[in-house]
Amino acid sequence: MSSRRAFGFVRDIARIGNRWLGTAGERRAREYIVKKFKDLGLQDVHTEEFDYLNYKPKRSRLAITYPEKRVLECQPLEYSKNGEVEAEVVYVGRGTELEFRQLEKLGVRFRGKIVAATSFAPFLITPSCERRKVAGMIVITVAAKNYIGRFTARLNPKAFNAASPLKYLATFPGAITTVAGGETLLRLLSAGKVRARITHSGQYAMRKSSNVVGMVRGRDVPGEKVIVGGHYDSQLAGQLAWDNGTGVAAVLEMARVLAGKQPRRSVVFIAFSAEEIGLIGAAAYAHQHARDLSKNAVGMVNLYALSSIFPAENSVWATKEIENLAKAKAAEAGWKVGNVVDPKSFVFSDYYPFMLLKIPSTWIWEYPPIHPYYHTENDILDYVDATKLLKVIEVNARLAFHLAYARRP
């Protein structure tokens, strides 16, 4: 494997620029991957189209109305309801269900209130808010230097219904503010009640996107499959090199190394679209091929947000069936595992739709902490570490290629 080639793939994706769904950048990235799959010699290269609900922001405003009037810098909470609400604000920390229940035991009532939470994953908070019929959500970003992370209010592929797409929206409007905006809000809350007004307006319309698929056909049991995938779409602003230029690079570098070889099983390489809005591309693929995957897929290797120049722990997210194998391959590569996570309770990345089909699934990456510019326009190529990137790709490749070649995976 080649650090130069892998980093070159990241550079190419970063040069394409923003890849938000429905933009020219998304189309160019898809065309780039199709060409690379073919140039690398993958077999049966094709795209698979699916429907999704497209979002374009129109207007977002966040204002404190009491005890003083102040407008806070903000970005829209994507896939939240259009409208304007004004209500009392309740701060719920990180927004875990435990924190909600602790506040309820102390007498806090959430119905009709605006919930504020410090989070880089507000989609995990939305269900708790909806059960309590809150009026709105303020997300306090954790991004460095007062950048604002862009996030969706919903990340649940099971909730998407193409026949009634607006049901996919959160039931309340939302806004995302800076660290400084959050500090202002918390400072005022320390003095007593605070009221805020959230305005959100976005344009929603049904559109089509496509996954890109290619394969290396197996020699002995070609019907059995190893799925290797990562998403190529991006959030709304920036070149998003770490998320997920690094994942696309890993898919391409692993495909380059395996193309022309004869593994025992087939390896299917997939560049997913529509991950950022709810894992829709991965869910569409898993749904379309569910019967075959349930019967024949021996594992899914998810490649996402793999390496940056910032310090972080080496993390293995793996279902129990494949956890020991993943840790063993990390040890073979000399990659010391800092933490292991069972992902079954996290609707977080493209492994999830495959995990629902009971396919052993992994996500091997660096976390915590999260990239300081996660989902911001400052997620740039300068912050990708080419040497570390190759090592993380190696760990994932050792795992995927073992599944492809071993007599008993």
mmCIF file of C-alpha atoms in Angstrom:
data_model
loop_
_atom_site.group_PDB
_atom_site.id
_atom_site.type_symbol
_atom_site.label_atom_id
_atom_site.label_comp_id
_atom_site.label_asym_id
_atom_site.label_seq_id
_atom_site.Cartn_x
_atom_site.Cartn_y
_atom_site.Cartn_z
ATOM 1 C CA MET A 1 0.000 0.000 0.000
ATOM 2 C CA SER A 2 1.147 3.535 -0.676
ATOM 3 C CA SER A 3 0.929 6.598 1.534
ATOM 4 C CA ARG A 4 1.559 8.794 -1.493
ATOM 5 C CA ARG A 5 -1.287 7.258 -3.481
ATOM 6 C CA ALA A 6 -3.724 7.249 -0.561
ATOM 7 C CA PHE A 7 -3.023 10.889 0.260
ATOM 8 C CA GLY A 8 -3.324 11.687 -3.435
ATOM 9 C CA PHE A 9 -6.868 10.340 -3.418
ATOM 10 C CA VAL A 10 -7.708 12.585 -0.439
ATOM 11 C CA ARG A 11 -6.188 15.537 -2.295
ATOM 12 C CA ASP A 12 -8.318 14.819 -5.360
ATOM 13 C CA ILE A 13 -11.507 14.721 -3.300
ATOM 14 C CA ALA A 14 -10.547 17.910 -1.450
ATOM 15 C CA ARG A 15 -9.921 19.694 -4.776
ATOM 16 C CA ILE A 16 -13.419 18.782 -5.932
ATOM 17 C CA GLY A 17 -14.601 20.802 -2.956
ATOM 18 C CA ASN A 18 -17.950 20.701 -1.262
ATOM 19 C CA ARG A 19 -20.061 17.632 -2.031
ATOM 20 C CA TRP A 20 -23.395 18.464 -0.413
ATOM 21 C CA LEU A 21 -26.230 16.522 -1.984
ATOM 22 C CA GLY A 22 -27.617 18.042 -5.148
ATOM 23 C CA THR A 23 -24.541 20.165 -5.899
ATOM 24 C CA ALA A 24 -22.082 20.013 -8.774
ATOM 25 C CA GLY A 25 -19.442 18.862 -6.293
ATOM 26 C CA GLU A 26 -21.457 15.775 -5.397
ATOM 27 C CA ARG A 27 -21.815 14.908 -9.088
ATOM 28 C CA ARG A 28 -18.104 15.456 -9.809
ATOM 29 C CA ALA A 29 -17.105 13.275 -6.859
ATOM 30 C CA ARG A 30 -19.356 10.480 -8.077
ATOM 31 C CA GLU A 31 -17.925 10.731 -11.605
ATOM 32 C CA TYR A 32 -14.382 10.721 -10.205
ATOM 33 C CA ILE A 33 -15.019 7.542 -8.213
ATOM 34 C CA VAL A 34 -16.644 5.757 -11.157
ATOM 35 C CA LYS A 35 -13.609 6.567 -13.313
ATOM 36 C CA LYS A 36 -11.160 5.472 -10.602
ATOM 37 C CA PHE A 37 -12.994 2.195 -10.022
ATOM 38 C CA LYS A 38 -12.753 1.460 -13.735
ATOM 39 C CA ASP A 39 -9.138 2.620 -14.059
ATOM 40 C CA LEU A 40 -8.133 0.460 -11.093
ATOM 41 C CA GLY A 41 -9.621 -2.584 -12.787
ATOM 42 C CA LEU A 42 -12.623 -3.314 -10.591
ATOM 43 C CA GLN A 43 -15.322 -5.478 -12.139
ATOM 44 C CA ASP A 44 -18.993 -4.672 -12.703
ATOM 45 C CA VAL A 45 -18.555 -0.963 -11.950
ATOM 46 C CA HIS A 46 -21.944 0.743 -11.856
ATOM 47 C CA THR A 47 -24.097 3.218 -9.965
ATOM 48 C CA GLU A 48 -27.277 2.437 -8.050
ATOM 49 C CA GLU A 49 -29.819 5.236 -7.828
ATOM 50 C CA PHE A 50 -32.134 5.994 -4.911
ATOM 51 C CA ASP A 51 -34.521 8.730 -3.783
ATOM 52 C CA TYR A 52 -33.816 11.097 -0.913
ATOM 53 C CA LEU A 53 -35.199 14.303 0.550
ATOM 54 C CA ASN A 54 -32.934 17.200 -0.452
ATOM 55 C CA TYR A 55 -32.412 20.187 1.840
ATOM 56 C CA LYS A 56 -31.399 23.751 0.956
ATOM 57 C CA PRO A 57 -31.166 26.319 3.758
ATOM 58 C CA LYS A 58 -33.025 29.580 3.271
ATOM 59 C CA ARG A 59 -33.073 31.428 6.601
ATOM 60 C CA SER A 60 -31.873 30.787 10.131
ATOM 61 C CA ARG A 61 -31.898 33.123 13.115
ATOM 62 C CA LEU A 62 -31.315 32.656 16.828
ATOM 63 C CA ALA A 63 -32.089 35.455 19.258
ATOM 64 C CA ILE A 64 -32.221 35.750 23.032
ATOM 65 C CA THR A 65 -35.347 37.729 23.925
ATOM 66 C CA TYR A 66 -35.109 37.697 27.747
ATOM 67 C CA PRO A 67 -33.520 38.804 30.098
ATOM 68 C CA GLU A 68 -31.804 40.843 27.384
ATOM 69 C CA LYS A 69 -32.125 41.059 23.634
ATOM 70 C CA ARG A 70 -29.228 39.610 21.706
ATOM 71 C CA VAL A 71 -28.803 37.889 18.343
ATOM 72 C CA LEU A 72 -26.427 34.922 18.380
ATOM 73 C CA GLU A 73 -24.425 33.747 15.386
ATOM 74 C CA CYS A 74 -25.959 30.555 14.059
ATOM 75 C CA GLN A 75 -26.437 28.048 11.259
ATOM 76 C CA PRO A 76 -29.620 26.065 10.596
ATOM 77 C CA LEU A 77 -30.248 22.661 12.121
ATOM 78 C CA GLU A 78 -30.821 20.727 8.897
ATOM 79 C CA TYR A 79 -33.966 18.654 8.507
ATOM 80 C CA SER A 80 -35.667 20.518 11.314
ATOM 81 C CA LYS A 81 -39.169 21.909 10.932
ATOM 82 C CA ASN A 82 -39.744 25.218 9.166
ATOM 83 C CA GLY A 83 -41.175 27.902 11.401
ATOM 84 C CA GLU A 84 -40.515 30.294 14.259
ATOM 85 C CA VAL A 85 -40.808 29.565 17.977
ATOM 86 C CA GLU A 86 -40.148 31.555 21.114
ATOM 87 C CA ALA A 87 -39.953 29.839 24.488
ATOM 88 C CA GLU A 88 -38.046 29.380 27.713
ATOM 89 C CA VAL A 89 -34.662 27.658 27.322
ATOM 90 C CA VAL A 90 -33.614 24.545 29.277
ATOM 91 C CA TYR A 91 -29.999 23.383 29.119
ATOM 92 C CA VAL A 92 -29.541 19.586 29.064
ATOM 93 C CA GLY A 93 -25.750 19.245 28.937
ATOM 94 C CA ARG A 94 -24.796 16.677 26.288
ATOM 95 C CA GLY A 95 -28.432 15.746 25.825
ATOM 96 C CA THR A 96 -28.313 12.119 26.882
ATOM 97 C CA GLU A 97 -31.522 10.431 27.963
ATOM 98 C CA LEU A 98 -30.032 10.157 31.454
ATOM 99 C CA GLU A 99 -29.582 13.930 31.638
ATOM 100 C CA PHE A 100 -33.172 14.527 30.525
ATOM 101 C CA ARG A 101 -34.450 12.167 33.238
ATOM 102 C CA GLN A 102 -32.287 13.718 35.946
ATOM 103 C CA LEU A 103 -33.739 17.139 35.177
ATOM 104 C CA GLU A 104 -37.265 15.731 35.140
ATOM 105 C CA LYS A 105 -36.701 14.296 38.637
ATOM 106 C CA LEU A 106 -35.805 17.820 39.728
ATOM 107 C CA GLY A 107 -39.105 19.114 38.410
ATOM 108 C CA VAL A 108 -38.142 20.371 34.943
ATOM 109 C CA ARG A 109 -40.895 20.073 32.357
ATOM 110 C CA PHE A 110 -39.755 20.092 28.735
ATOM 111 C CA ARG A 111 -43.036 20.335 26.848
ATOM 112 C CA GLY A 112 -43.161 23.636 24.954
ATOM 113 C CA LYS A 113 -39.591 24.590 25.965
ATOM 114 C CA ILE A 114 -36.507 25.132 23.810
ATOM 115 C CA VAL A 115 -33.826 22.577 24.635
ATOM 116 C CA ALA A 116 -30.184 23.667 24.442
ATOM 117 C CA ALA A 117 -27.421 21.041 24.320
ATOM 118 C CA THR A 118 -23.671 20.961 23.733
ATOM 119 C CA SER A 119 -23.208 18.319 21.066
ATOM 120 C CA PHE A 120 -21.566 17.203 17.817
ATOM 121 C CA ALA A 121 -24.379 14.684 17.284
ATOM 122 C CA PRO A 122 -27.727 16.472 17.748
ATOM 123 C CA PHE A 123 -29.496 13.712 15.792
ATOM 124 C CA LEU A 124 -28.979 11.518 18.851
ATOM 125 C CA ILE A 125 -30.854 14.084 20.971
ATOM 126 C CA THR A 126 -33.829 14.563 18.628
ATOM 127 C CA PRO A 127 -35.758 11.432 19.753
ATOM 128 C CA SER A 128 -35.583 12.519 23.412
ATOM 129 C CA CYS A 129 -36.814 15.975 22.440
ATOM 130 C CA GLU A 130 -39.655 14.668 20.318
ATOM 131 C CA ARG A 131 -40.916 12.337 23.024
ATOM 132 C CA ARG A 132 -41.153 15.352 25.310
ATOM 133 C CA LYS A 133 -42.772 17.610 22.675
ATOM 134 C CA VAL A 134 -40.221 20.395 22.927
ATOM 135 C CA ALA A 135 -40.707 23.594 20.945
ATOM 136 C CA GLY A 136 -37.214 23.852 19.494
ATOM 137 C CA MET A 137 -33.540 22.916 19.815
ATOM 138 C CA ILE A 138 -30.395 25.016 20.173
ATOM 139 C CA VAL A 139 -27.212 23.080 19.466
ATOM 140 C CA ILE A 140 -24.039 24.521 20.970
ATOM 141 C CA THR A 141 -21.237 23.366 18.699
ATOM 142 C CA VAL A 142 -17.948 21.974 20.037
ATOM 143 C CA ALA A 143 -15.937 23.199 17.025
ATOM 144 C CA ALA A 144 -12.730 25.153 17.701
ATOM 145 C CA LYS A 145 -12.220 28.879 17.090
ATOM 146 C CA ASN A 146 -15.951 29.597 16.998
ATOM 147 C CA TYR A 147 -16.556 27.687 13.800
ATOM 148 C CA ILE A 148 -20.053 26.254 13.603
ATOM 149 C CA GLY A 149 -20.502 22.580 12.822
ATOM 150 C CA ARG A 150 -23.260 21.758 10.340
ATOM 151 C CA PHE A 151 -25.568 18.943 11.424
ATOM 152 C CA THR A 152 -28.827 17.230 10.638
ATOM 153 C CA ALA A 153 -31.624 16.840 13.141
ATOM 154 C CA ARG A 154 -32.303 13.299 11.951
ATOM 155 C CA LEU A 155 -29.991 10.345 11.372
ATOM 156 C CA ASN A 156 -32.198 7.309 11.209
ATOM 157 C CA PRO A 157 -32.487 5.370 7.936
ATOM 158 C CA LYS A 158 -35.420 3.372 9.307
ATOM 159 C CA ALA A 159 -37.441 6.593 9.664
ATOM 160 C CA PHE A 160 -37.174 7.628 6.025
ATOM 161 C CA ASN A 161 -40.398 7.143 4.072
ATOM 162 C CA ALA A 162 -40.178 8.176 0.420
ATOM 163 C CA ALA A 163 -43.983 8.198 0.199
ATOM 164 C CA SER A 164 -44.197 10.801 2.992
ATOM 165 C CA PRO A 165 -40.783 12.479 3.001
ATOM 166 C CA LEU A 166 -41.699 15.363 5.290
ATOM 167 C CA LYS A 167 -42.209 12.837 8.076
ATOM 168 C CA TYR A 168 -38.422 12.642 8.079
ATOM 169 C CA LEU A 169 -38.167 16.159 9.524
ATOM 170 C CA ALA A 170 -37.770 16.800 13.216
ATOM 171 C CA THR A 171 -41.019 18.047 14.733
ATOM 172 C CA PHE A 172 -39.435 21.358 15.827
ATOM 173 C CA PRO A 173 -37.201 24.081 14.320
ATOM 174 C CA GLY A 174 -33.568 24.245 15.371
ATOM 175 C CA ALA A 175 -30.399 26.320 15.155
ATOM 176 C CA ILE A 176 -26.696 25.698 15.808
ATOM 177 C CA THR A 177 -24.559 28.334 17.505
ATOM 178 C CA THR A 178 -20.879 28.835 18.306
ATOM 179 C CA VAL A 179 -19.011 28.015 21.489
ATOM 180 C CA ALA A 180 -19.151 31.748 22.278
ATOM 181 C CA GLY A 181 -22.905 31.791 21.677
ATOM 182 C CA GLY A 182 -23.276 28.865 24.034
ATOM 183 C CA GLU A 183 -21.233 30.624 26.701
ATOM 184 C CA THR A 184 -23.496 33.661 26.420
ATOM 185 C CA LEU A 185 -26.577 31.492 26.801
ATOM 186 C CA LEU A 186 -25.200 29.621 29.817
ATOM 187 C CA ARG A 187 -24.047 32.822 31.480
ATOM 188 C CA LEU A 188 -27.560 34.250 31.271
ATOM 189 C CA LEU A 189 -29.086 30.966 32.483
ATOM 190 C CA SER A 190 -26.959 31.210 35.616
ATOM 191 C CA ALA A 191 -28.912 34.374 36.509
ATOM 192 C CA GLY A 192 -32.365 32.858 35.974
ATOM 193 C CA LYS A 193 -34.854 32.212 33.216
ATOM 194 C CA VAL A 194 -33.885 32.788 29.596
ATOM 195 C CA ARG A 195 -36.176 32.978 26.587
ATOM 196 C CA ALA A 196 -35.051 32.600 22.972
ATOM 197 C CA ARG A 197 -36.536 32.743 19.504
ATOM 198 C CA ILE A 198 -35.546 30.305 16.746
ATOM 199 C CA THR A 199 -36.384 30.931 13.107
ATOM 200 C CA HIS A 200 -35.721 28.224 10.522
ATOM 201 C CA SER A 201 -36.627 28.079 6.862
ATOM 202 C CA GLY A 202 -35.375 25.412 4.464
ATOM 203 C CA GLN A 203 -36.412 24.121 1.071
ATOM 204 C CA TYR A 204 -37.207 20.405 0.879
ATOM 205 C CA ALA A 205 -37.694 18.428 -2.325
ATOM 206 C CA MET A 206 -37.363 14.838 -3.471
ATOM 207 C CA ARG A 207 -34.198 14.214 -5.495
ATOM 208 C CA LYS A 208 -32.083 11.292 -6.667
ATOM 209 C CA SER A 209 -28.520 10.351 -5.829
ATOM 210 C CA SER A 210 -26.424 7.243 -6.453
ATOM 211 C CA ASN A 211 -24.033 4.872 -4.753
ATOM 212 C CA VAL A 212 -20.985 3.791 -6.767
ATOM 213 C CA VAL A 213 -20.282 0.049 -6.746
ATOM 214 C CA GLY A 214 -17.415 -2.095 -8.039
ATOM 215 C CA MET A 215 -16.033 -5.488 -7.098
ATOM 216 C CA VAL A 216 -13.191 -7.959 -7.145
ATOM 217 C CA ARG A 217 -14.860 -11.282 -7.873
ATOM 218 C CA GLY A 218 -13.944 -14.211 -5.651
ATOM 219 C CA ARG A 219 -12.332 -17.357 -7.052
ATOM 220 C CA ASP A 220 -13.681 -20.141 -4.834
ATOM 221 C CA VAL A 221 -16.949 -18.854 -3.347
ATOM 222 C CA PRO A 222 -17.773 -15.726 -5.397
ATOM 223 C CA GLY A 223 -21.291 -15.605 -3.983
ATOM 224 C CA GLU A 224 -19.920 -14.836 -0.521
ATOM 225 C CA LYS A 225 -19.103 -11.157 -0.087
ATOM 226 C CA VAL A 226 -17.053 -8.737 1.968
ATOM 227 C CA ILE A 227 -18.498 -5.201 1.891
ATOM 228 C CA VAL A 228 -15.992 -2.321 2.000
ATOM 229 C CA GLY A 229 -17.561 1.114 1.929
ATOM 230 C CA GLY A 230 -17.321 4.784 2.778
ATOM 231 C CA HIS A 231 -19.411 7.822 1.873
ATOM 232 C CA TYR A 232 -18.410 10.505 -0.629
ATOM 233 C CA ASP A 233 -21.021 13.190 0.086
ATOM 234 C CA SER A 234 -20.208 15.996 2.510
ATOM 235 C CA GLN A 235 -21.803 18.482 4.816
ATOM 236 C CA LEU A 236 -22.922 21.926 3.620
ATOM 237 C CA ALA A 237 -19.685 23.941 3.787
ATOM 238 C CA GLY A 238 -16.026 23.293 3.053
ATOM 239 C CA GLN A 239 -13.921 20.671 1.293
ATOM 240 C CA LEU A 240 -14.377 18.163 4.151
ATOM 241 C CA ALA A 241 -11.085 16.317 3.656
ATOM 242 C CA TRP A 242 -11.217 14.282 6.873
ATOM 243 C CA ASP A 243 -14.954 13.603 6.621
ATOM 244 C CA ASN A 244 -14.905 11.844 4.328
ATOM 245 C CA GLY A 245 -12.106 12.363 1.851
ATOM 246 C CA THR A 246 -10.033 9.993 3.989
ATOM 247 C CA GLY A 247 -12.701 7.296 3.797
ATOM 248 C CA VAL A 248 -12.991 7.583 0.012
ATOM 249 C CA ALA A 249 -9.193 7.392 -0.217
ATOM 250 C CA ALA A 250 -9.215 4.205 1.861
ATOM 251 C CA VAL A 251 -11.837 2.604 -0.393
ATOM 252 C CA LEU A 252 -9.787 3.495 -3.477
ATOM 253 C CA GLU A 253 -6.420 2.426 -2.062
ATOM 254 C CA MET A 254 -7.768 -0.906 -0.850
ATOM 255 C CA ALA A 255 -9.417 -1.417 -4.254
ATOM 256 C CA ARG A 256 -6.153 -0.560 -6.028
ATOM 257 C CA VAL A 257 -4.230 -3.153 -4.016
ATOM 258 C CA LEU A 258 -6.818 -5.927 -4.419
ATOM 259 C CA ALA A 259 -7.793 -5.351 -8.070
ATOM 260 C CA GLY A 260 -6.576 -8.135 -10.331
ATOM 261 C CA LYS A 261 -6.062 -10.527 -7.416
ATOM 262 C CA GLN A 262 -8.078 -13.666 -6.778
ATOM 263 C CA PRO A 263 -9.452 -13.679 -3.229
ATOM 264 C CA ARG A 264 -11.497 -16.631 -2.073
ATOM 265 C CA ARG A 265 -14.619 -14.450 -1.670
ATOM 266 C CA SER A 266 -15.824 -11.441 -3.602
ATOM 267 C CA VAL A 267 -15.051 -7.995 -2.219
ATOM 268 C CA VAL A 268 -17.634 -5.326 -3.028
ATOM 269 C CA PHE A 269 -16.341 -1.751 -2.857
ATOM 270 C CA ILE A 270 -19.034 0.907 -2.402
ATOM 271 C CA ALA A 271 -18.871 4.689 -2.260
ATOM 272 C CA PHE A 272 -22.114 5.659 -0.538
ATOM 273 C CA SER A 273 -24.008 8.906 -0.995
ATOM 274 C CA ALA A 274 -26.428 10.671 1.373
ATOM 275 C CA GLU A 275 -24.639 9.581 4.549
ATOM 276 C CA GLU A 276 -24.678 13.046 6.058
ATOM 277 C CA ILE A 277 -28.469 13.277 6.071
ATOM 278 C CA GLY A 278 -29.219 9.895 7.604
ATOM 279 C CA LEU A 279 -27.158 7.040 6.100
ATOM 280 C CA ILE A 280 -29.681 6.974 3.259
ATOM 281 C CA GLY A 281 -27.331 5.638 0.574
ATOM 282 C CA ALA A 282 -26.104 2.760 2.733
ATOM 283 C CA ALA A 283 -29.669 2.028 3.822
ATOM 284 C CA ALA A 284 -30.835 2.003 0.191
ATOM 285 C CA TYR A 285 -28.095 -0.456 -0.778
ATOM 286 C CA ALA A 286 -28.755 -2.693 2.214
ATOM 287 C CA HIS A 287 -32.489 -2.668 1.524
ATOM 288 C CA GLN A 288 -32.125 -3.417 -2.183
ATOM 289 C CA HIS A 289 -29.726 -6.325 -1.572
ATOM 290 C CA ALA A 290 -31.052 -7.447 1.804
ATOM 291 C CA ARG A 291 -31.764 -11.065 0.910
ATOM 292 C CA ASP A 292 -28.364 -11.624 -0.706
ATOM 293 C CA LEU A 293 -26.491 -9.743 2.026
ATOM 294 C CA SER A 294 -28.227 -11.579 4.869
ATOM 295 C CA LYS A 295 -27.298 -14.898 3.294
ATOM 296 C CA ASN A 296 -23.853 -14.199 1.833
ATOM 297 C CA ALA A 297 -22.134 -11.177 3.409
ATOM 298 C CA VAL A 298 -19.413 -12.232 5.862
ATOM 299 C CA GLY A 299 -18.555 -8.730 7.033
ATOM 300 C CA MET A 300 -18.848 -4.982 6.470
ATOM 301 C CA VAL A 301 -15.828 -2.667 6.840
ATOM 302 C CA ASN A 302 -16.867 0.985 7.182
ATOM 303 C CA LEU A 303 -14.276 3.608 6.192
ATOM 304 C CA TYR A 304 -15.019 7.025 7.603
ATOM 305 C CA ALA A 305 -13.046 9.954 9.083
ATOM 306 C CA LEU A 306 -9.860 7.977 9.453
ATOM 307 C CA SER A 307 -6.922 10.159 10.381
ATOM 308 C CA SER A 308 -5.934 13.744 11.163
ATOM 309 C CA ILE A 309 -2.916 15.596 12.546
ATOM 310 C CA PHE A 310 -4.765 16.063 15.837
ATOM 311 C CA PRO A 311 -4.182 13.641 18.736
ATOM 312 C CA ALA A 312 -6.885 11.029 19.274
ATOM 313 C CA GLU A 313 -7.242 7.482 20.541
ATOM 314 C CA ASN A 314 -7.179 4.530 18.180
ATOM 315 C CA SER A 315 -10.748 3.271 18.251
ATOM 316 C CA VAL A 316 -12.365 0.014 17.155
ATOM 317 C CA TRP A 317 -16.132 0.037 16.799
ATOM 318 C CA ALA A 318 -17.096 -3.560 16.141
ATOM 319 C CA THR A 319 -20.028 -5.874 16.624
ATOM 320 C CA LYS A 320 -19.249 -8.716 19.019
ATOM 321 C CA GLU A 321 -18.927 -11.341 16.264
ATOM 322 C CA ILE A 322 -15.939 -9.554 14.730
ATOM 323 C CA GLU A 323 -14.458 -7.599 17.633
ATOM 324 C CA ASN A 324 -11.647 -10.027 18.464
ATOM 325 C CA LEU A 325 -10.625 -10.357 14.824
ATOM 326 C CA ALA A 326 -10.525 -6.564 14.439
ATOM 327 C CA LYS A 327 -8.343 -6.196 17.530
ATOM 328 C CA ALA A 328 -6.050 -8.990 16.288
ATOM 329 C CA LYS A 329 -5.556 -7.276 12.931
ATOM 330 C CA ALA A 330 -4.806 -4.000 14.687
ATOM 331 C CA ALA A 331 -2.152 -5.795 16.746
ATOM 332 C CA GLU A 332 -0.648 -7.322 13.590
ATOM 333 C CA ALA A 333 -0.287 -3.833 12.148
ATOM 334 C CA GLY A 334 1.255 -2.471 15.344
ATOM 335 C CA TRP A 335 -1.703 -0.137 15.861
ATOM 336 C CA LYS A 336 -2.397 0.048 19.588
ATOM 337 C CA VAL A 337 -6.132 0.108 20.293
ATOM 338 C CA GLY A 338 -7.156 2.779 22.776
ATOM 339 C CA ASN A 339 -10.830 1.899 23.115
ATOM 340 C CA VAL A 340 -13.402 -0.574 21.821
ATOM 341 C CA VAL A 341 -17.058 0.366 21.274
ATOM 342 C CA ASP A 342 -20.067 -1.850 20.603
ATOM 343 C CA PRO A 343 -21.881 0.182 17.929
ATOM 344 C CA LYS A 344 -25.266 -1.478 18.270
ATOM 345 C CA SER A 345 -26.755 1.431 20.173
ATOM 346 C CA PHE A 346 -25.299 4.118 17.889
ATOM 347 C CA VAL A 347 -27.050 5.180 14.682
ATOM 348 C CA PHE A 348 -23.884 6.961 13.627
ATOM 349 C CA SER A 349 -22.357 5.780 10.336
ATOM 350 C CA ASP A 350 -22.771 3.546 7.295
ATOM 351 C CA TYR A 351 -22.141 0.305 9.178
ATOM 352 C CA TYR A 352 -25.575 0.638 10.768
ATOM 353 C CA PRO A 353 -27.892 -0.611 7.960
ATOM 354 C CA PHE A 354 -25.650 -3.664 7.531
ATOM 355 C CA MET A 355 -25.553 -4.289 11.246
ATOM 356 C CA LEU A 356 -29.363 -4.393 11.195
ATOM 357 C CA LEU A 357 -29.070 -7.317 8.765
ATOM 358 C CA LYS A 358 -26.882 -9.062 11.394
ATOM 359 C CA ILE A 359 -23.748 -8.699 9.281
ATOM 360 C CA PRO A 360 -20.556 -8.447 11.374
ATOM 361 C CA SER A 361 -19.557 -4.784 11.031
ATOM 362 C CA THR A 362 -16.619 -2.576 11.955
ATOM 363 C CA TRP A 363 -15.592 1.044 11.973
ATOM 364 C CA ILE A 364 -11.894 1.447 12.767
ATOM 365 C CA TRP A 365 -10.827 5.089 13.168
ATOM 366 C CA GLU A 366 -9.469 7.688 15.620
ATOM 367 C CA TYR A 367 -11.781 8.799 18.442
ATOM 368 C CA PRO A 368 -12.067 10.459 20.949
ATOM 369 C CA PRO A 369 -11.790 13.392 20.737
ATOM 370 C CA ILE A 370 -13.652 14.370 17.622
ATOM 371 C CA HIS A 371 -11.798 16.424 14.986
ATOM 372 C CA PRO A 372 -11.875 20.058 16.254
ATOM 373 C CA TYR A 373 -13.241 21.231 12.890
ATOM 374 C CA TYR A 374 -15.687 18.372 12.355
ATOM 375 C CA HIS A 375 -18.405 19.364 9.874
ATOM 376 C CA THR A 376 -16.978 22.862 9.405
ATOM 377 C CA GLU A 377 -15.359 24.636 6.468
ATOM 378 C CA ASN A 378 -12.003 24.270 8.261
ATOM 379 C CA ASP A 379 -11.909 20.491 7.743
ATOM 380 C CA ILE A 380 -9.166 20.917 5.156
ATOM 381 C CA LEU A 381 -6.421 18.839 3.570
ATOM 382 C CA ASP A 382 -3.749 20.499 5.748
ATOM 383 C CA TYR A 383 -5.143 18.634 8.754
ATOM 384 C CA VAL A 384 -4.876 15.127 7.258
ATOM 385 C CA ASP A 385 -1.814 13.134 8.360
ATOM 386 C CA ALA A 386 -0.685 10.965 5.420
ATOM 387 C CA THR A 387 1.431 8.615 7.549
ATOM 388 C CA LYS A 388 -1.259 7.963 10.139
ATOM 389 C CA LEU A 389 -3.824 7.621 7.365
ATOM 390 C CA LEU A 390 -1.900 4.773 5.751
ATOM 391 C CA LYS A 391 -1.653 2.936 9.079
ATOM 392 C CA VAL A 392 -5.418 3.130 9.680
ATOM 393 C CA ILE A 393 -6.053 1.972 6.117
ATOM 394 C CA GLU A 394 -3.653 -0.914 6.725
ATOM 395 C CA VAL A 395 -5.596 -2.091 9.777
ATOM 396 C CA ASN A 396 -8.870 -1.990 7.833
ATOM 397 C CA ALA A 397 -7.255 -3.729 4.854
ATOM 398 C CA ARG A 398 -5.830 -6.513 7.005
ATOM 399 C CA LEU A 399 -9.313 -7.139 8.352
ATOM 400 C CA ALA A 400 -11.135 -6.948 5.004
ATOM 401 C CA PHE A 401 -8.561 -9.058 3.163
ATOM 402 C CA HIS A 402 -8.599 -11.674 5.913
ATOM 403 C CA LEU A 403 -12.366 -11.959 5.466
ATOM 404 C CA ALA A 404 -11.831 -12.255 1.718
ATOM 405 C CA TYR A 405 -9.059 -14.873 1.787
ATOM 406 C CA ALA A 406 -9.546 -16.990 4.914
ATOM 407 C CA ARG A 407 -11.061 -20.429 4.520
ATOM 408 C CA ARG A 408 -13.231 -19.766 7.572
ATOM 409 C CA PRO A 409 -13.643 -15.980 8.018
#
